Amino acid sequence: NAGVTQTPKFQVLKTGQSMTLQCAQDMNHEYMSWYRQDPGMGLRLIHYSVGAGITDQGEVPNGYNVSRSTTEDFPLRLLSAAPSQTSVYFCASSYVRGSYEQYFGPGTRLTVT
Amino acid sequence: SQELEQSPQSLIVQEGKNLTINCTSSKTLYGLYWYKQKYGEGLIFLMMLQKGGEEKSHEKITAKLDEKKQQSSLHITASQPSHAGIYLCGAYRNAGNNRKLIWGLGTSLAVNP
């Protein structure tokens, strides 16, 4: 099993550009989520999904879109990148929502100039 | 202010020394999770504590939950360079009909050989 994979590992965008961060898991987990990690702010939940076709907003959803067409994939879209979106992004999955053990991807380090 | 406060923020120890990291909650703790993040990588689940007084060990890492103090401590015995990284605590909070996972800001640990 590859676990949770994320691509790309690093990305630099100009303000206003759009891009999609990819996340996939091969553990048949129902619950998937996206976090951003910033110094002094810790991990903050952006969006989450409790199953294919179902998504919901977390704490900091503005500027991000998600979709969940399959159990395996949960891409995060930045529609118009802003410098405030410079961060490290983590995708995580677990068997169900509320499961105590989440599996994290290696992260994507995004810089918006 | 953070609902989960971790102390210390950072720690540098000599290899072989023992150390303790604390995670204190501003609200009642019903369960607490410890994760480790290696620099530049995702989070790895270490252990979960569910009941007051519970103590769990994984290799040389022991975690305890003191429900009365609303605190958990993570103790590393005879630290090694492989213990270096950021240790994060997480806990679930009830938010209406849902549960929300909140995180501490992390404790950065360096172990000098």
mmCIF file of C-alpha atoms in Angstrom:
data_model
loop_
_atom_site.group_PDB
_atom_site.id
_atom_site.type_symbol
_atom_site.label_atom_id
_atom_site.label_comp_id
_atom_site.label_asym_id
_atom_site.label_seq_id
_atom_site.Cartn_x
_atom_site.Cartn_y
_atom_site.Cartn_z
ATOM 1 C CA ASN A 1 0.000 0.000 0.000
ATOM 2 C CA ALA A 2 1.230 3.468 -0.871
ATOM 3 C CA GLY A 3 -0.898 5.027 1.892
ATOM 4 C CA VAL A 4 -1.698 8.688 1.261
ATOM 5 C CA THR A 5 0.123 10.282 -1.648
ATOM 6 C CA GLN A 6 0.251 13.968 -2.520
ATOM 7 C CA THR A 7 1.530 15.742 -5.581
ATOM 8 C CA PRO A 8 3.328 17.982 -6.167
ATOM 9 C CA LYS A 9 5.768 18.141 -3.256
ATOM 10 C CA PHE A 10 6.690 21.756 -3.975
ATOM 11 C CA GLN A 11 4.977 24.434 -6.021
ATOM 12 C CA VAL A 12 5.507 28.124 -6.685
ATOM 13 C CA LEU A 13 2.599 30.109 -8.066
ATOM 14 C CA LYS A 14 2.101 33.708 -9.051
ATOM 15 C CA THR A 15 -0.799 35.635 -7.526
ATOM 16 C CA GLY A 16 -3.959 34.940 -9.460
ATOM 17 C CA GLN A 17 -2.880 31.586 -10.894
ATOM 18 C CA SER A 18 -4.947 28.499 -10.267
ATOM 19 C CA MET A 19 -3.809 24.991 -9.529
ATOM 20 C CA THR A 20 -4.919 21.665 -8.113
ATOM 21 C CA LEU A 21 -3.181 19.807 -5.328
ATOM 22 C CA GLN A 22 -3.656 16.086 -5.763
ATOM 23 C CA CYS A 23 -4.338 13.613 -2.961
ATOM 24 C CA ALA A 24 -4.955 9.891 -3.265
ATOM 25 C CA GLN A 25 -5.238 7.021 -0.810
ATOM 26 C CA ASP A 26 -5.358 3.285 -1.437
ATOM 27 C CA MET A 27 -6.715 2.178 1.935
ATOM 28 C CA ASN A 28 -10.417 2.438 1.047
ATOM 29 C CA HIS A 29 -10.869 5.155 3.668
ATOM 30 C CA GLU A 30 -14.198 6.940 3.711
ATOM 31 C CA TYR A 31 -12.980 10.099 5.414
ATOM 32 C CA MET A 32 -10.503 12.452 3.773
ATOM 33 C CA SER A 33 -9.482 15.957 4.698
ATOM 34 C CA TRP A 34 -7.200 18.824 3.767
ATOM 35 C CA TYR A 35 -5.226 20.846 6.295
ATOM 36 C CA ARG A 36 -2.902 23.770 6.007
ATOM 37 C CA GLN A 37 -0.045 24.210 8.446
ATOM 38 C CA ASP A 38 1.335 27.661 9.205
ATOM 39 C CA PRO A 39 3.839 28.801 11.826
ATOM 40 C CA GLY A 40 2.071 29.951 14.980
ATOM 41 C CA MET A 41 -1.312 28.761 13.683
ATOM 42 C CA GLY A 42 -0.887 25.014 13.740
ATOM 43 C CA LEU A 43 -2.963 22.681 11.605
ATOM 44 C CA ARG A 44 -6.224 24.119 10.312
ATOM 45 C CA LEU A 45 -8.896 22.150 8.515
ATOM 46 C CA ILE A 46 -9.772 23.472 5.056
ATOM 47 C CA HIS A 47 -12.307 20.974 3.685
ATOM 48 C CA TYR A 48 -13.252 17.414 4.392
ATOM 49 C CA SER A 49 -15.244 14.572 2.872
ATOM 50 C CA VAL A 50 -17.065 11.706 4.571
ATOM 51 C CA GLY A 51 -17.426 9.715 1.369
ATOM 52 C CA ALA A 52 -17.569 9.903 -2.406
ATOM 53 C CA GLY A 53 -19.843 12.738 -3.492
ATOM 54 C CA ILE A 54 -19.961 14.359 -0.053
ATOM 55 C CA THR A 55 -17.791 17.302 0.943
ATOM 56 C CA ASP A 56 -18.034 20.002 3.582
ATOM 57 C CA GLN A 57 -16.168 23.061 4.764
ATOM 58 C CA GLY A 58 -13.701 23.151 7.600
ATOM 59 C CA GLU A 59 -12.339 26.152 9.497
ATOM 60 C CA VAL A 60 -10.641 27.984 6.628
ATOM 61 C CA PRO A 61 -12.398 27.074 3.342
ATOM 62 C CA ASN A 62 -12.270 30.441 1.560
ATOM 63 C CA GLY A 63 -10.284 30.389 -1.661
ATOM 64 C CA TYR A 64 -10.347 26.594 -1.939
ATOM 65 C CA ASN A 65 -12.623 24.112 -3.662
ATOM 66 C CA VAL A 66 -12.784 20.350 -3.343
ATOM 67 C CA SER A 67 -14.617 17.467 -4.955
ATOM 68 C CA ARG A 68 -14.762 13.748 -4.215
ATOM 69 C CA SER A 69 -15.808 11.774 -7.264
ATOM 70 C CA THR A 70 -14.129 8.555 -6.083
ATOM 71 C CA THR A 71 -13.249 7.084 -2.697
ATOM 72 C CA GLU A 72 -9.561 7.247 -3.561
ATOM 73 C CA ASP A 73 -9.080 10.837 -4.720
ATOM 74 C CA PHE A 74 -9.652 14.175 -3.016
ATOM 75 C CA PRO A 75 -8.123 17.065 -4.972
ATOM 76 C CA LEU A 76 -7.875 20.584 -3.564
ATOM 77 C CA ARG A 77 -8.259 23.453 -6.010
ATOM 78 C CA LEU A 78 -6.948 26.957 -5.550
ATOM 79 C CA LEU A 79 -9.035 29.114 -7.852
ATOM 80 C CA SER A 80 -6.992 32.335 -7.746
ATOM 81 C CA ALA A 81 -3.880 31.990 -5.609
ATOM 82 C CA ALA A 82 -3.059 34.690 -3.070
ATOM 83 C CA PRO A 83 0.122 35.203 -1.004
ATOM 84 C CA SER A 84 -1.951 34.362 2.108
ATOM 85 C CA GLN A 85 -2.247 30.832 0.732
ATOM 86 C CA THR A 86 1.482 30.267 1.053
ATOM 87 C CA SER A 87 1.590 27.293 3.380
ATOM 88 C CA VAL A 88 2.239 23.593 3.715
ATOM 89 C CA TYR A 89 -0.801 21.549 2.756
ATOM 90 C CA PHE A 90 -1.515 18.096 4.148
ATOM 91 C CA CYS A 91 -4.063 15.591 3.021
ATOM 92 C CA ALA A 92 -5.234 13.012 5.570
ATOM 93 C CA SER A 93 -7.541 10.033 5.546
ATOM 94 C CA SER A 94 -9.132 7.675 8.052
ATOM 95 C CA TYR A 95 -11.629 4.820 8.030
ATOM 96 C CA VAL A 96 -14.450 7.011 9.257
ATOM 97 C CA ARG A 97 -14.924 10.544 10.491
ATOM 98 C CA GLY A 98 -13.945 10.755 14.120
ATOM 99 C CA SER A 99 -11.497 7.891 13.822
ATOM 100 C CA TYR A 100 -8.643 8.404 16.189
ATOM 101 C CA GLU A 101 -5.927 7.471 13.741
ATOM 102 C CA GLN A 102 -5.509 9.597 10.681
ATOM 103 C CA TYR A 103 -3.019 8.845 7.947
ATOM 104 C CA PHE A 104 -1.245 11.871 6.545
ATOM 105 C CA GLY A 105 0.377 12.482 3.209
ATOM 106 C CA PRO A 106 3.896 13.950 3.001
ATOM 107 C CA GLY A 107 2.616 17.460 2.300
ATOM 108 C CA THR A 108 2.818 20.034 -0.473
ATOM 109 C CA ARG A 109 4.834 23.172 0.193
ATOM 110 C CA LEU A 110 3.173 26.006 -1.739
ATOM 111 C CA THR A 111 4.597 29.469 -2.211
ATOM 112 C CA VAL A 112 2.523 32.213 -3.805
ATOM 113 C CA THR A 113 4.475 35.261 -4.960
ATOM 114 C CA SER B 1 -5.828 31.495 22.414
ATOM 115 C CA GLN B 2 -5.181 27.853 21.690
ATOM 116 C CA GLU B 3 -7.539 25.263 23.141
ATOM 117 C CA LEU B 4 -4.595 22.893 23.315
ATOM 118 C CA GLU B 5 -1.405 24.448 24.660
ATOM 119 C CA GLN B 6 1.832 22.569 24.255
ATOM 120 C CA SER B 7 4.945 23.172 26.313
ATOM 121 C CA PRO B 8 7.713 23.690 25.774
ATOM 122 C CA GLN B 9 7.529 25.163 22.271
ATOM 123 C CA SER B 10 10.959 23.784 21.502
ATOM 124 C CA LEU B 11 13.499 21.615 23.194
ATOM 125 C CA ILE B 12 17.127 20.710 22.557
ATOM 126 C CA VAL B 13 18.507 17.763 24.487
ATOM 127 C CA GLN B 14 21.673 15.719 24.491
ATOM 128 C CA GLU B 15 21.359 12.169 23.223
ATOM 129 C CA GLY B 16 20.571 9.811 26.075
ATOM 130 C CA LYS B 17 18.679 12.370 28.163
ATOM 131 C CA ASN B 18 15.045 12.014 29.185
ATOM 132 C CA LEU B 19 12.485 14.653 28.336
ATOM 133 C CA THR B 20 8.810 15.479 28.800
ATOM 134 C CA ILE B 21 6.389 17.383 26.577
ATOM 135 C CA ASN B 22 3.045 18.559 27.920
ATOM 136 C CA CYS B 23 -0.284 19.213 26.262
ATOM 137 C CA THR B 24 -2.843 21.127 28.329
ATOM 138 C CA SER B 25 -6.460 21.602 27.360
ATOM 139 C CA SER B 26 -8.671 24.551 28.255
ATOM 140 C CA LYS B 27 -11.681 22.213 28.243
ATOM 141 C CA THR B 28 -12.461 18.712 29.450
ATOM 142 C CA LEU B 29 -10.469 16.088 27.637
ATOM 143 C CA TYR B 30 -12.314 13.006 26.424
ATOM 144 C CA GLY B 31 -9.416 11.648 24.502
ATOM 145 C CA LEU B 32 -6.085 12.849 23.277
ATOM 146 C CA TYR B 33 -3.831 11.875 20.391
ATOM 147 C CA TRP B 34 -0.129 12.255 19.915
ATOM 148 C CA TYR B 35 1.444 12.557 16.493
ATOM 149 C CA LYS B 36 5.015 13.052 15.380
ATOM 150 C CA GLN B 37 6.069 15.078 12.360
ATOM 151 C CA LYS B 38 9.525 14.701 10.930
ATOM 152 C CA TYR B 39 10.835 17.888 9.400
ATOM 153 C CA GLY B 40 9.440 18.274 5.886
ATOM 154 C CA GLU B 41 7.157 15.257 6.169
ATOM 155 C CA GLY B 42 3.619 14.391 7.169
ATOM 156 C CA LEU B 43 2.316 13.400 10.587
ATOM 157 C CA ILE B 44 2.631 9.908 11.977
ATOM 158 C CA PHE B 45 0.210 8.640 14.613
ATOM 159 C CA LEU B 46 1.952 7.666 17.866
ATOM 160 C CA MET B 47 -0.817 6.825 20.309
ATOM 161 C CA MET B 48 -4.234 7.689 21.634
ATOM 162 C CA LEU B 49 -5.305 8.042 25.260
ATOM 163 C CA GLN B 50 -8.955 7.725 26.089
ATOM 164 C CA LYS B 51 -9.355 7.430 29.830
ATOM 165 C CA GLY B 52 -8.097 9.405 32.769
ATOM 166 C CA GLY B 53 -5.009 7.793 34.211
ATOM 167 C CA GLU B 54 -4.377 5.842 31.040
ATOM 168 C CA GLU B 55 -0.751 5.332 30.121
ATOM 169 C CA LYS B 56 0.570 3.924 26.866
ATOM 170 C CA SER B 57 4.047 3.198 25.630
ATOM 171 C CA HIS B 58 5.565 2.829 22.216
ATOM 172 C CA GLU B 59 9.235 1.901 22.209
ATOM 173 C CA LYS B 60 10.841 4.556 24.423
ATOM 174 C CA ILE B 61 7.911 6.957 24.322
ATOM 175 C CA THR B 62 5.307 6.937 27.100
ATOM 176 C CA ALA B 63 2.202 9.096 27.206
ATOM 177 C CA LYS B 64 -0.189 9.641 30.110
ATOM 178 C CA LEU B 65 -3.556 11.340 30.416
ATOM 179 C CA ASP B 66 -4.515 13.247 33.548
ATOM 180 C CA GLU B 67 -8.185 14.105 33.114
ATOM 181 C CA LYS B 68 -8.374 16.173 36.307
ATOM 182 C CA LYS B 69 -5.544 18.403 35.169
ATOM 183 C CA GLN B 70 -6.873 18.312 31.598
ATOM 184 C CA GLN B 71 -3.368 17.478 30.560
ATOM 185 C CA SER B 72 -1.358 14.833 28.795
ATOM 186 C CA SER B 73 2.375 14.327 29.010
ATOM 187 C CA LEU B 74 4.671 12.607 26.556
ATOM 188 C CA HIS B 75 7.881 11.274 28.031
ATOM 189 C CA ILE B 76 10.875 10.082 26.024
ATOM 190 C CA THR B 77 13.443 7.962 27.815
ATOM 191 C CA ALA B 78 17.081 7.915 26.701
ATOM 192 C CA SER B 79 16.458 10.150 23.681
ATOM 193 C CA GLN B 80 18.047 9.364 20.326
ATOM 194 C CA PRO B 81 18.547 11.474 17.204
ATOM 195 C CA SER B 82 15.686 9.493 15.614
ATOM 196 C CA HIS B 83 13.321 11.083 18.156
ATOM 197 C CA ALA B 84 13.918 14.525 16.642
ATOM 198 C CA GLY B 85 10.899 16.161 15.061
ATOM 199 C CA ILE B 86 7.748 18.030 15.968
ATOM 200 C CA TYR B 87 5.338 16.418 18.410
ATOM 201 C CA LEU B 88 1.697 17.451 18.130
ATOM 202 C CA CYS B 89 -1.223 16.672 20.340
ATOM 203 C CA GLY B 90 -4.784 16.578 19.068
ATOM 204 C CA ALA B 91 -8.184 16.176 20.675
ATOM 205 C CA TYR B 92 -11.785 15.960 19.558
ATOM 206 C CA ARG B 93 -14.257 18.615 20.569
ATOM 207 C CA ASN B 94 -18.004 18.405 20.211
ATOM 208 C CA ALA B 95 -19.265 21.000 17.752
ATOM 209 C CA GLY B 96 -23.034 20.714 17.514
ATOM 210 C CA ASN B 97 -23.828 17.350 15.957
ATOM 211 C CA ASN B 98 -20.282 16.923 14.789
ATOM 212 C CA ARG B 99 -16.900 16.397 16.343
ATOM 213 C CA LYS B 100 -14.027 18.640 15.470
ATOM 214 C CA LEU B 101 -10.396 17.650 15.733
ATOM 215 C CA ILE B 102 -8.260 20.432 17.205
ATOM 216 C CA TRP B 103 -4.503 20.568 17.409
ATOM 217 C CA GLY B 104 -1.786 22.030 19.551
ATOM 218 C CA LEU B 105 0.914 24.106 17.858
ATOM 219 C CA GLY B 106 3.546 21.439 18.383
ATOM 220 C CA THR B 107 6.794 21.008 20.288
ATOM 221 C CA SER B 108 9.948 20.973 18.229
ATOM 222 C CA LEU B 109 12.525 18.507 19.541
ATOM 223 C CA ALA B 110 16.192 18.391 18.549
ATOM 224 C CA VAL B 111 18.486 15.679 19.903
ATOM 225 C CA ASN B 112 22.188 16.370 19.723
ATOM 226 C CA PRO B 113 24.463 13.351 19.295
#
